[in-house]
Coordinates of C-alpha atoms and ligand atoms in Angstrom, one line a residue:
X191 CA 22.5 12.9 -46.9
X192 CA 21.3 14.5 -43.7
X193 CA 23.9 16.6 -42.0
X194 CA 24.5 15.5 -38.4
X195 CA 26.8 18.1 -37.1
X196 CA 26.5 17.2 -33.4
X197 CA 28.0 13.8 -34.0
X198 CA 29.4 14.5 -37.5
X199 CA 32.8 13.5 -38.5
X200 CA 35.5 16.3 -38.5
X201 CA 36.4 17.3 -42.0
X202 CA 39.0 19.9 -41.1
X203 CA 41.0 19.9 -37.9
X204 CA 43.6 22.5 -37.2
X205 CA 46.0 22.4 -34.3
X206 CA 48.3 25.1 -32.9
X207 CA 48.6 26.9 -36.2
X208 CA 50.9 29.9 -36.5
X209 CA 51.7 32.2 -39.3
X210 CA 54.6 34.7 -39.5
X211 CA 54.5 36.8 -42.7
X212 CA 57.9 37.4 -44.4
X213 CA 58.0 40.9 -42.9
X214 CA 58.0 39.4 -39.5
X215 CA 54.4 40.1 -38.6
X216 CA 52.7 37.3 -36.6
X217 CA 49.2 37.1 -38.0
X218 CA 48.3 33.7 -36.3
X219 CA 49.7 32.8 -32.9
X220 CA 48.0 29.5 -32.1
X221 CA 44.8 28.7 -33.8
X222 CA 42.7 25.6 -33.2
X223 CA 39.6 24.8 -35.3
X224 CA 37.5 21.8 -35.9
X225 CA 34.9 21.8 -38.6
X226 CA 32.4 19.0 -38.8
X227 CA 30.9 17.5 -42.0
X228 CA 27.8 19.2 -43.2
X229 CA 27.8 22.1 -40.9
X230 CA 27.9 25.9 -41.5
X231 CA 30.8 27.0 -39.3
X232 CA 31.3 30.8 -39.0
X233 CA 34.6 32.4 -38.1
X234 CA 34.3 35.8 -36.6
X235 CA 36.8 38.3 -35.2
X236 CA 37.9 41.9 -35.5
X237 CA 39.6 43.3 -38.5
X238 CA 43.1 41.9 -38.6
X239 CA 42.2 39.0 -36.3
X240 CA 43.6 36.6 -38.9
X241 CA 40.4 35.2 -40.5
X242 CA 41.6 35.6 -44.1
X243 CA 45.1 34.4 -43.3
X244 CA 43.7 31.2 -41.8
X245 CA 41.4 30.6 -44.8
X246 CA 44.3 31.3 -47.3
X247 CA 46.3 28.6 -45.5
X248 CA 43.4 26.1 -45.7
X249 CA 43.1 26.9 -49.4
X250 CA 46.8 26.4 -50.0
X251 CA 47.5 30.0 -51.0
X252 CA 50.0 30.6 -48.2
X253 CA 51.9 28.2 -46.0
X254 CA 51.6 28.1 -42.2
X255 CA 54.8 28.6 -40.1
X256 CA 54.0 25.8 -37.6
X257 CA 51.1 23.6 -36.6
X258 CA 49.1 20.9 -38.3
X259 CA 46.1 20.6 -40.6
X260 CA 44.1 17.4 -41.1
X261 CA 41.4 16.8 -43.7
X262 CA 39.1 13.8 -42.9
X263 CA 41.4 12.9 -40.0
X264 CA 44.5 12.6 -42.1
X265 CA 47.3 15.2 -41.6
X266 CA 47.9 16.9 -44.9
X267 CA 50.3 19.4 -46.5
X268 CA 48.2 21.8 -48.6
X269 CA 51.1 23.1 -50.6
X270 CA 49.1 24.8 -53.4
X271 CA 45.5 25.8 -54.3
X272 CA 45.6 22.9 -56.8
X273 CA 46.1 20.5 -53.9
X274 CA 43.3 22.2 -52.0
X275 CA 40.9 21.8 -54.9
X276 CA 41.9 18.1 -55.3
X277 CA 41.0 17.6 -51.6
X278 CA 37.6 19.1 -52.3
X279 CA 38.2 22.6 -50.9
X280 CA 36.9 25.7 -52.6
X281 CA 37.2 29.4 -51.6
X282 CA 35.4 32.6 -52.5
X283 CA 37.8 35.4 -51.7
X284 CA 37.1 38.6 -49.8
X285 CA 38.2 40.7 -52.8
X286 CA 37.0 39.6 -56.3
X287 CA 39.2 37.4 -58.4
X288 CA 37.1 37.2 -61.5
X289 CA 38.1 38.8 -64.8
X290 CA 35.8 41.7 -65.7
X291 CA 36.2 41.6 -69.4
X292 CA 35.3 38.0 -69.8
X293 CA 31.8 36.4 -69.9
X294 CA 30.3 34.5 -67.0
X295 CA 31.1 31.1 -68.7
X296 CA 34.6 32.1 -69.6
X297 CA 35.3 33.0 -66.0
X298 CA 33.9 29.8 -64.8
X299 CA 36.0 27.5 -67.0
X300 CA 39.1 29.7 -66.9
X301 CA 42.1 27.4 -66.5
X302 CA 40.2 24.3 -67.4
X303 CA 39.3 25.2 -71.1
X304 CA 41.3 22.2 -72.1
X305 CA 38.4 20.0 -71.0
X306 CA 36.5 21.5 -73.8
X307 CA 38.7 21.1 -76.8
X308 CA 37.0 19.4 -79.7
X309 CA 38.3 17.1 -82.4
X310 CA 40.0 20.0 -84.1
X311 CA 41.8 21.1 -81.0
X312 CA 39.6 24.2 -80.8
X313 CA 37.7 25.3 -77.7
X314 CA 34.1 24.2 -78.0
X315 CA 32.1 27.1 -76.6
X316 CA 28.8 25.5 -77.2
X317 CA 29.5 22.7 -74.8
X318 CA 30.9 25.2 -72.3
X319 CA 27.7 27.2 -72.5
X320 CA 25.6 24.1 -72.0
X321 CA 27.6 22.9 -69.0
X322 CA 27.8 26.2 -67.3
X323 CA 24.1 26.9 -68.1
X324 CA 23.1 23.6 -66.5
X325 CA 25.0 24.5 -63.3
X326 CA 23.4 27.9 -63.2
X327 CA 20.0 26.2 -63.5
X328 CA 20.8 23.7 -60.9
X329 CA 21.9 26.4 -58.4
X330 CA 18.9 28.6 -59.4
X331 CA 21.1 31.6 -60.0
X332 CA 19.8 34.5 -62.0
X333 CA 22.8 34.6 -64.4
X334 CA 23.3 33.9 -68.1
X335 CA 26.5 32.2 -69.3
X336 CA 27.2 34.9 -71.9
X337 CA 26.8 38.0 -69.8
X338 CA 30.0 40.0 -69.6
X339 CA 31.0 40.2 -65.9
X340 CA 31.9 43.9 -66.1
X341 CA 28.3 44.8 -67.0
X342 CA 26.8 43.0 -64.1
X343 CA 25.9 44.7 -60.8
X344 CA 28.2 43.8 -57.9
X345 CA 25.7 41.4 -56.3
X346 CA 25.7 39.3 -59.5
X347 CA 29.5 39.4 -59.9
X348 CA 29.6 37.9 -56.5
X349 CA 27.4 35.0 -57.8
X350 CA 29.9 34.5 -60.6
X351 CA 32.7 34.1 -58.1
X352 CA 30.6 31.5 -56.3
X353 CA 29.7 29.7 -59.5
X354 CA 33.3 29.5 -60.5
X355 CA 34.1 27.8 -57.2
X356 CA 31.2 25.5 -57.2
X357 CA 31.9 24.4 -60.7
X358 CA 34.9 22.4 -59.4
X359 CA 32.6 20.4 -57.2
X360 CA 34.0 21.2 -53.7
X361 CA 32.7 19.5 -50.6
X362 CA 34.1 22.2 -48.3
X363 CA 33.3 25.8 -49.3
X364 CA 35.0 28.7 -47.7
X365 CA 33.2 32.1 -48.1
X366 CA 35.3 35.0 -46.9
X367 CA 32.9 37.9 -46.3
X368 CA 30.6 37.1 -49.2
X369 CA 27.9 39.4 -48.1
X370 CA 30.0 42.6 -47.6
X371 CA 29.1 43.8 -51.1
X372 CA 25.5 42.8 -51.1
X373 CA 22.4 45.0 -50.3
X374 CA 19.9 43.8 -47.7
X375 CA 17.5 42.2 -50.2
X376 CA 20.4 40.3 -51.9
X377 CA 21.8 39.2 -48.5
X378 CA 18.6 37.2 -47.6
X379 CA 18.6 35.4 -50.9
X380 CA 22.3 34.7 -50.5
X381 CA 21.9 33.3 -47.0
X382 CA 19.2 31.0 -48.3
X383 CA 21.6 29.9 -51.0
X384 CA 24.2 29.0 -48.4
X385 CA 21.7 27.1 -46.3
X386 CA 20.8 25.1 -49.5
X387 CA 24.5 24.2 -49.9
X388 CA 24.4 22.7 -46.5
X389 CA 21.1 20.8 -47.2
X390 CA 23.0 19.2 -50.1
X391 CA 25.5 17.9 -47.6
X392 CA 28.3 20.5 -48.3
X393 CA 30.4 21.9 -45.5
X394 CA 30.6 25.7 -45.3
X395 CA 33.0 28.0 -43.6
X396 CA 31.5 31.4 -43.4
X397 CA 33.1 34.7 -42.5
X398 CA 31.1 37.9 -41.8
X399 CA 31.2 40.9 -39.6
X400 CA 27.4 41.0 -39.4
X401 CA 26.5 38.9 -36.4
X402 CA 22.9 38.9 -37.4
X403 CA 23.8 36.8 -40.5
X404 CA 26.1 34.6 -38.6
X405 CA 23.4 33.8 -36.1
X406 CA 20.9 33.2 -38.8
X407 CA 22.7 30.4 -40.6
X408 CA 25.5 28.9 -38.5
X409 CA 25.6 25.7 -36.6
X410 CA 28.9 26.6 -34.9
X411 CA 30.9 29.8 -34.3
X412 CA 34.6 30.2 -33.7
X413 CA 35.9 33.5 -32.4
X414 CA 39.4 34.6 -33.3
X415 CA 41.1 37.5 -31.5
X416 CA 44.5 38.8 -32.3
X417 CA 45.6 35.6 -34.1
X418 CA 44.3 33.2 -31.5
X419 CA 41.2 31.1 -31.1
X420 CA 39.2 32.4 -28.2
X421 CA 36.7 29.6 -28.4
X422 CA 34.3 27.5 -30.5
X423 CA 30.6 27.4 -29.7
X424 CA 27.4 25.8 -30.8
X425 CA 25.0 28.5 -31.8
X426 CA 22.5 27.5 -29.2
X427 CA 25.0 28.0 -26.4
X428 CA 25.9 31.6 -27.0
X429 CA 24.3 35.0 -27.6
X430 CA 25.1 37.7 -30.1
X431 CA 26.3 40.1 -27.4
X432 CA 28.5 37.4 -25.9
X433 CA 30.1 36.8 -29.3
X434 CA 30.7 40.5 -29.8
X435 CA 32.3 40.8 -26.3
X436 CA 34.6 37.8 -27.0
X437 CA 35.6 39.3 -30.3
X438 CA 36.8 42.6 -28.9
X439 CA 37.7 41.4 -25.4
X440 CA 35.5 43.8 -23.6
X441 CA 31.9 44.8 -23.1
X442 CA 30.3 46.4 -26.0
X443 CA 27.5 49.0 -26.1
X444 CA 25.0 48.2 -28.8
X445 CA 22.7 51.1 -28.0
X446 CA 24.3 53.9 -29.9
X447 CA 22.2 57.1 -30.5
X448 CA 22.7 60.1 -32.7
X449 CA 24.6 63.1 -31.3
X450 CA 22.8 66.2 -30.1
X451 CA 24.8 68.9 -31.7
X452 CA 22.5 70.2 -34.3
X453 CA 22.1 74.0 -34.7
X454 CA 19.5 76.1 -36.5
X455 CA 21.9 77.4 -39.0
X456 CA 22.3 75.7 -42.4
X457 CA 25.7 74.6 -43.4
X458 CA 25.2 72.9 -46.7
X459 CA 22.4 73.2 -49.2
X460 CA 21.5 71.4 -52.4
X461 CA 18.9 73.0 -54.5
X462 CA 17.0 71.5 -57.4
X463 CA 19.9 69.4 -58.6
X464 CA 19.7 67.4 -61.8
X465 CA 22.3 65.6 -63.7
X466 CA 22.2 64.9 -67.4
X467 CA 22.4 61.2 -68.4
X468 CA 22.5 60.3 -64.7
X469 CA 19.9 59.3 -62.2
X470 CA 19.5 62.3 -60.1
X471 CA 16.4 64.4 -60.6
X472 CA 15.5 67.7 -58.9
X473 CA 17.1 66.9 -55.6
X474 CA 16.9 69.5 -52.8
X475 CA 18.0 69.1 -49.2
X476 CA 19.8 71.0 -46.4
X477 CA 22.2 70.0 -43.7
X478 CA 22.3 72.0 -40.6
X479 CA 25.5 72.8 -38.7
X480 CA 26.3 69.9 -36.4
X481 CA 23.9 67.6 -38.1
X482 CA 24.4 64.0 -39.4
X483 CA 22.1 63.5 -42.4
X484 CA 21.6 59.9 -43.5
X485 CA 20.8 58.9 -47.1
X486 CA 19.1 55.5 -47.3
X487 CA 18.4 53.6 -50.5
X488 CA 18.9 50.4 -52.2
X489 CA 22.2 50.6 -54.2
X490 CA 21.7 51.9 -57.7
X491 CA 19.1 54.5 -56.9
X492 CA 21.3 57.5 -57.4
X493 CA 23.6 57.4 -54.4
X494 CA 26.7 57.0 -56.6
X495 CA 25.8 59.9 -58.8
X496 CA 24.9 62.1 -55.8
X497 CA 28.3 61.2 -54.3
X498 CA 30.2 61.9 -57.5
X499 CA 28.6 65.3 -58.1
X500 CA 29.0 66.5 -54.5
X501 CA 32.6 65.4 -54.2
X502 CA 34.0 65.4 -57.8
X503 CA 34.4 67.2 -61.0
X504 CA 31.0 66.4 -62.5
X505 CA 29.0 69.6 -63.2
X506 CA 25.3 69.4 -62.6
X507 CA 23.1 70.3 -65.5
X508 CA 20.9 72.4 -63.2
X509 CA 20.7 73.4 -59.6
X510 CA 23.1 74.7 -56.9
X511 CA 25.3 73.3 -54.2
X512 CA 26.3 75.6 -51.4
X513 CA 28.6 75.2 -48.4
X514 CA 28.3 78.1 -45.9
X515 CA 26.8 80.3 -48.7
X516 CA 29.6 79.6 -51.1
X517 CA 28.5 78.3 -54.4
X518 CA 30.4 75.1 -55.3
X519 CA 28.5 74.1 -58.3
X520 CA 31.4 74.7 -60.7
X521 CA 34.2 73.9 -58.3
X522 CA 36.9 71.3 -59.0
X523 CA 37.6 68.5 -56.5
X524 CA 40.6 70.4 -55.1
X525 CA 38.5 73.6 -54.6
X526 CA 35.8 71.6 -52.8
X527 CA 38.5 70.1 -50.6
X528 CA 39.9 73.5 -49.9
X529 CA 36.4 74.8 -49.0
X530 CA 36.2 72.1 -46.3
X531 CA 34.6 69.1 -47.9
X532 CA 36.2 65.7 -47.1
X533 CA 35.0 62.5 -48.4
X534 CA 35.2 58.8 -47.9
X535 CA 34.6 56.7 -51.0
X536 CA 32.9 53.3 -51.0
X537 CA 35.7 51.7 -53.0
X538 CA 38.8 52.1 -50.9
X539 CA 40.9 50.0 -53.2
X540 CA 40.0 51.7 -56.4
X541 CA 39.6 55.3 -55.4
X542 CA 40.5 55.8 -51.8
X543 CA 44.0 54.5 -51.3
X544 CA 47.1 53.7 -53.4
X545 CA 47.5 50.2 -52.0
X546 CA 51.0 49.5 -53.4
X547 CA 52.3 52.7 -51.7
X548 CA 53.3 53.0 -48.0
X549 CA 51.1 53.8 -45.1
X550 CA 53.1 57.1 -44.8
X551 CA 52.4 58.1 -48.4
X552 CA 48.7 57.2 -48.1
X553 CA 48.4 58.9 -44.8
X554 CA 49.6 62.2 -46.0
X555 CA 47.9 62.2 -49.4
X556 CA 45.9 65.4 -49.8
X557 CA 47.7 66.8 -46.8
X558 CA 50.9 67.4 -48.7
X559 CA 49.5 70.4 -50.5
X560 CA 49.4 71.9 -47.0
X561 CA 52.1 74.3 -45.7
X562 CA 52.7 72.0 -42.8
X563 CA 55.0 69.6 -44.7
X564 CA 57.2 71.9 -46.7
X565 CA 58.6 70.5 -50.0
X566 CA 60.1 67.2 -48.9
X567 CA 57.3 64.7 -48.4
X568 CA 58.8 61.5 -47.2
X569 CA 61.3 61.3 -44.3
X570 CA 59.8 64.4 -43.1
X571 CA 59.4 64.3 -39.3
X572 CA 56.1 66.1 -39.4
X573 CA 54.5 63.8 -41.8
X574 CA 55.7 60.8 -39.8
X575 CA 54.2 62.4 -36.8
X576 CA 50.9 63.1 -38.5
X577 CA 50.5 59.6 -39.8
X578 CA 51.6 58.0 -36.6
X579 CA 48.8 60.0 -35.0
X580 CA 46.3 58.7 -37.4
X581 CA 47.4 55.1 -36.9
X582 CA 47.1 55.5 -33.1
X583 CA 43.8 57.4 -33.0
X584 CA 42.1 55.1 -35.5
X585 CA 43.6 51.9 -34.1
X586 CA 45.0 50.9 -37.5
X587 CA 46.5 47.4 -36.8
X588 CA 49.1 45.5 -38.7
X589 CA 51.5 48.4 -39.2
X590 CA 55.0 47.1 -38.9
X591 CA 56.4 50.6 -39.7
X592 CA 55.6 53.6 -41.8
X593 CA 57.0 52.0 -45.0
X594 CA 54.6 49.0 -44.8
X595 CA 52.6 48.9 -48.0
X596 CA 48.8 49.5 -47.5
X597 CA 48.2 46.2 -49.4
X598 CA 49.4 44.2 -46.4
X599 CA 46.8 45.7 -44.1
X600 CA 43.5 43.8 -43.6
X601 CA 40.5 45.2 -45.3
X602 CA 39.0 46.9 -42.3
X603 CA 42.3 48.4 -41.3
X604 CA 42.7 50.0 -44.7
X605 CA 39.3 51.6 -44.1
X606 CA 40.3 53.0 -40.7
X607 CA 43.4 54.5 -42.3
X608 CA 41.3 56.1 -45.0
X609 CA 38.8 57.6 -42.5
X610 CA 41.6 58.8 -40.3
X611 CA 43.3 60.6 -43.1
X612 CA 40.1 62.3 -44.3
X613 CA 39.1 63.5 -40.8
X614 CA 42.6 64.9 -40.2
X615 CA 41.9 67.9 -42.4
X616 CA 40.0 70.9 -41.4
X617 CA 36.6 69.4 -42.2
X618 CA 33.4 71.3 -42.4
X619 CA 31.4 68.7 -44.2
X620 CA 32.2 65.0 -44.5
X621 CA 30.6 63.1 -47.3
X622 CA 30.9 59.4 -46.5
X623 CA 29.7 56.6 -48.7
X624 CA 29.4 53.1 -47.1
X625 CA 32.2 54.1 -44.6
X626 CA 32.0 51.0 -42.6
X627 CA 31.7 48.3 -45.2
X628 CA 33.9 45.3 -44.2
X629 CA 34.7 47.0 -40.9
X630 CA 34.3 45.1 -37.5
X631 CA 32.0 46.3 -34.8
X632 CA 34.6 47.9 -32.6
X633 CA 36.1 49.8 -35.6
X634 CA 32.6 50.7 -36.7
X635 CA 31.9 52.2 -33.4
X636 CA 35.2 54.1 -33.5
X637 CA 34.4 55.5 -37.0
X638 CA 30.9 56.5 -35.8
X639 CA 32.4 58.2 -32.8
X640 CA 34.7 60.2 -35.0
X641 CA 31.7 61.3 -37.1
X642 CA 29.9 62.4 -33.9
X643 CA 33.0 64.1 -32.7
X644 CA 33.0 66.2 -35.8
X645 CA 29.6 67.6 -35.1
X646 CA 30.6 68.9 -31.7
X647 CA 32.2 72.0 -33.3
X648 CA 29.2 72.5 -35.6
X649 CA 30.6 70.5 -38.6
X650 CA 28.3 68.1 -40.4
X651 CA 28.2 64.7 -42.1
X652 CA 26.3 63.4 -45.1
X653 CA 26.2 59.6 -44.6
X654 CA 25.3 57.5 -47.6
X655 CA 24.8 53.9 -46.5
X656 CA 22.8 50.8 -47.5
X657 CA 23.1 49.6 -43.8
X658 CA 19.8 50.7 -42.2
X659 CA 21.0 49.9 -38.7
X660 CA 24.0 52.1 -39.2
X661 CA 21.9 55.0 -40.5
X662 CA 19.4 54.8 -37.7
X663 CA 22.0 54.6 -35.0
X664 CA 23.8 57.8 -35.8
X665 CA 21.7 60.1 -38.1
X666 CA 19.7 63.0 -36.8
X667 CA 17.6 62.7 -40.0
X668 CA 17.3 60.3 -42.8
X669 CA 16.2 60.9 -46.4
X670 CA 15.4 58.1 -48.8
X671 CA 16.5 58.0 -52.4
X672 CA 14.5 56.0 -54.8
X673 CA 15.1 56.1 -58.5
X674 CA 17.1 59.3 -58.2
X675 CA 14.5 61.2 -56.2
X676 CA 14.1 61.9 -52.5
X677 CA 10.9 60.1 -51.7
X678 CA 10.7 60.4 -47.9
X679 CA 12.3 62.0 -44.8
X680 CA 12.4 60.8 -41.3
X681 CA 13.6 62.5 -38.1
X682 CA 15.2 60.9 -35.1
X683 CA 13.7 59.2 -33.1
X684 CA 10.8 58.4 -35.4
X685 CA 12.6 55.7 -37.4
X686 CA 10.7 52.6 -38.5
X687 CA 12.5 49.9 -40.4
X688 CA 9.4 48.7 -42.2
X689 CA 8.4 52.2 -43.2
X690 CA 11.9 53.0 -44.4
X691 CA 12.1 49.8 -46.4
X692 CA 8.7 50.5 -48.1
X693 CA 10.1 53.8 -49.4
X694 CA 13.5 52.2 -50.3
X695 CA 11.8 49.6 -52.5
X696 CA 9.2 51.8 -54.0
X697 CA 6.3 50.1 -52.3
X698 CA 5.3 53.5 -50.9
X699 CA 5.7 56.8 -52.7
X700 CA 5.6 60.3 -51.3
Ligands
ATP1067 N1 51.1 39.8 -46.8 C1 51.1 40.2 -45.5 N2 52.3 40.7 -45.0 C2 52.3 41.2 -43.7 N3 51.2 41.2 -42.9 C3 50.0 40.8 -43.4 C4 49.9 40.3 -44.7 N4 48.6 39.9 -44.9 C5 48.0 40.2 -43.8 N5 48.8 40.7 -42.9 C6 48.5 41.1 -41.5 O1 48.0 40.0 -40.8 C7 46.9 40.4 -39.9 C8 45.7 39.5 -40.3 O2 45.2 39.8 -41.5 P1 43.9 39.1 -42.1 O3 43.7 39.6 -43.5 O4 44.0 37.7 -41.9 O5 42.8 39.7 -41.2 P2 41.2 39.5 -41.2 O6 40.8 38.9 -39.9 O7 40.8 38.8 -42.4 O8 40.7 41.0 -41.2 P3 39.4 41.7 -42.0 O9 38.2 41.5 -41.2 O10 39.8 43.2 -42.0 O11 39.4 41.1 -43.4 C9 46.6 41.8 -40.2 O12 47.1 42.6 -39.1 C10 47.3 42.1 -41.5 O13 47.8 43.5 -41.5
MG1068 MG1 39.7 39.3 -44.1

């Protein structure tokens, strides 16, 4: 079955779709989309553009307000996810939906265990294992049916999500930011996997903020801005820069460089740090005043431990950590914050924000121990003013009012709120871990600019990221972590992707 997307039949046609959420927010204001059989069709757009909303409608999770959807040229009413699955549509969600405590195979058959009841009315796990094992083999995934999901690295959990969707045999597969949680090596394998789906005749709708990926695999690209379709294009007819400009509605500068605010004086020093039972071994480094120091490394090489010990309550077994000559080795989180350390965690939903609480409450968290707000937290004019400022400065979109729960913000907008809150304190050192994951290019530039801004007054940033392009575009210096050790150091402008990757993957050692 060779895909013929140029003349291929339309499998999904969407006309003038709008969506107003119950709180009155208009997320879609007129979307048109036509997806052809057997193509990979990417949907791109800024955070909050409406991508997930549109996909949730196609998958029957939420209902549109007006407009029409046709599948195989027949107008349909996708009133539930069950209906969508019947029509051959499957969706891998932006945030994980799998159950951590269950095994891979239990997750895959969850909800359809009935198909496996044996003569005695018991669930026949042997045949589940066989069937799921066969599918894993067919898809060439490195998973085992009995693995417990919780114990798998994030990249593999993502594969379980996909397995679960493909198990139902969909013809149209929606992938909402599937690569956001993957490291560079995993991304390439994953993109090959998606291309394979297409080669088998499946239709794929793919969402990603990384235009490099989009251009690698797509046949067509549709740009959404502010809830409207800006246009749909064949990949050959458009460039990466043009797509970026269409997404944000203005010209975008791709040539960012690190700031030049570095001074001689050392602000932060880590000396011979080791952690019991953790990865980190004999780590030493300094950060100068006004410097941005990047930490490169494939996930799982000690970044998480380094982040936890520098920001949290974990006491190192040996070594010292000093901020402006003050020993912080034995300090609590609160003491570290008071000393001027702010941090951005890589898991905004688990650790960074309380997503069921309001934007106001989240925006003032950690500020409220300040004198500025007195005793009464909410309804306090000052706190409203502070958080309104954050929302404006960091361009947090989708805020109906201060009481809007954070859970109704799009992923990227949650991240902007978190960054804004952290940088609103008196910050001497910002420790940021994957600060722009799931963030669009304009917001990414905004976050990077705010980091650079911090260095103007001689404050510094420790940036832990698995995104090499990000590291190279704003760090004054980059150190590479491999198996818990610093194995290399590079200084701007002597950055070389190949050289960095060699150290990151252990092909080269210091
Ligand atoms: N349940 C909801 N109630 C009210 N507003 C919502 C709700 N869900 C989403 N929104 C708003 O609708 C807009 C579109 O959100 P959506 O999640 O579709 O964006 P997105 O393009 O997927 O963004 P991202 O790239 O950040 O994932 C956002 O401004 C968001 O705040
Ligand atoms: Mg989304």
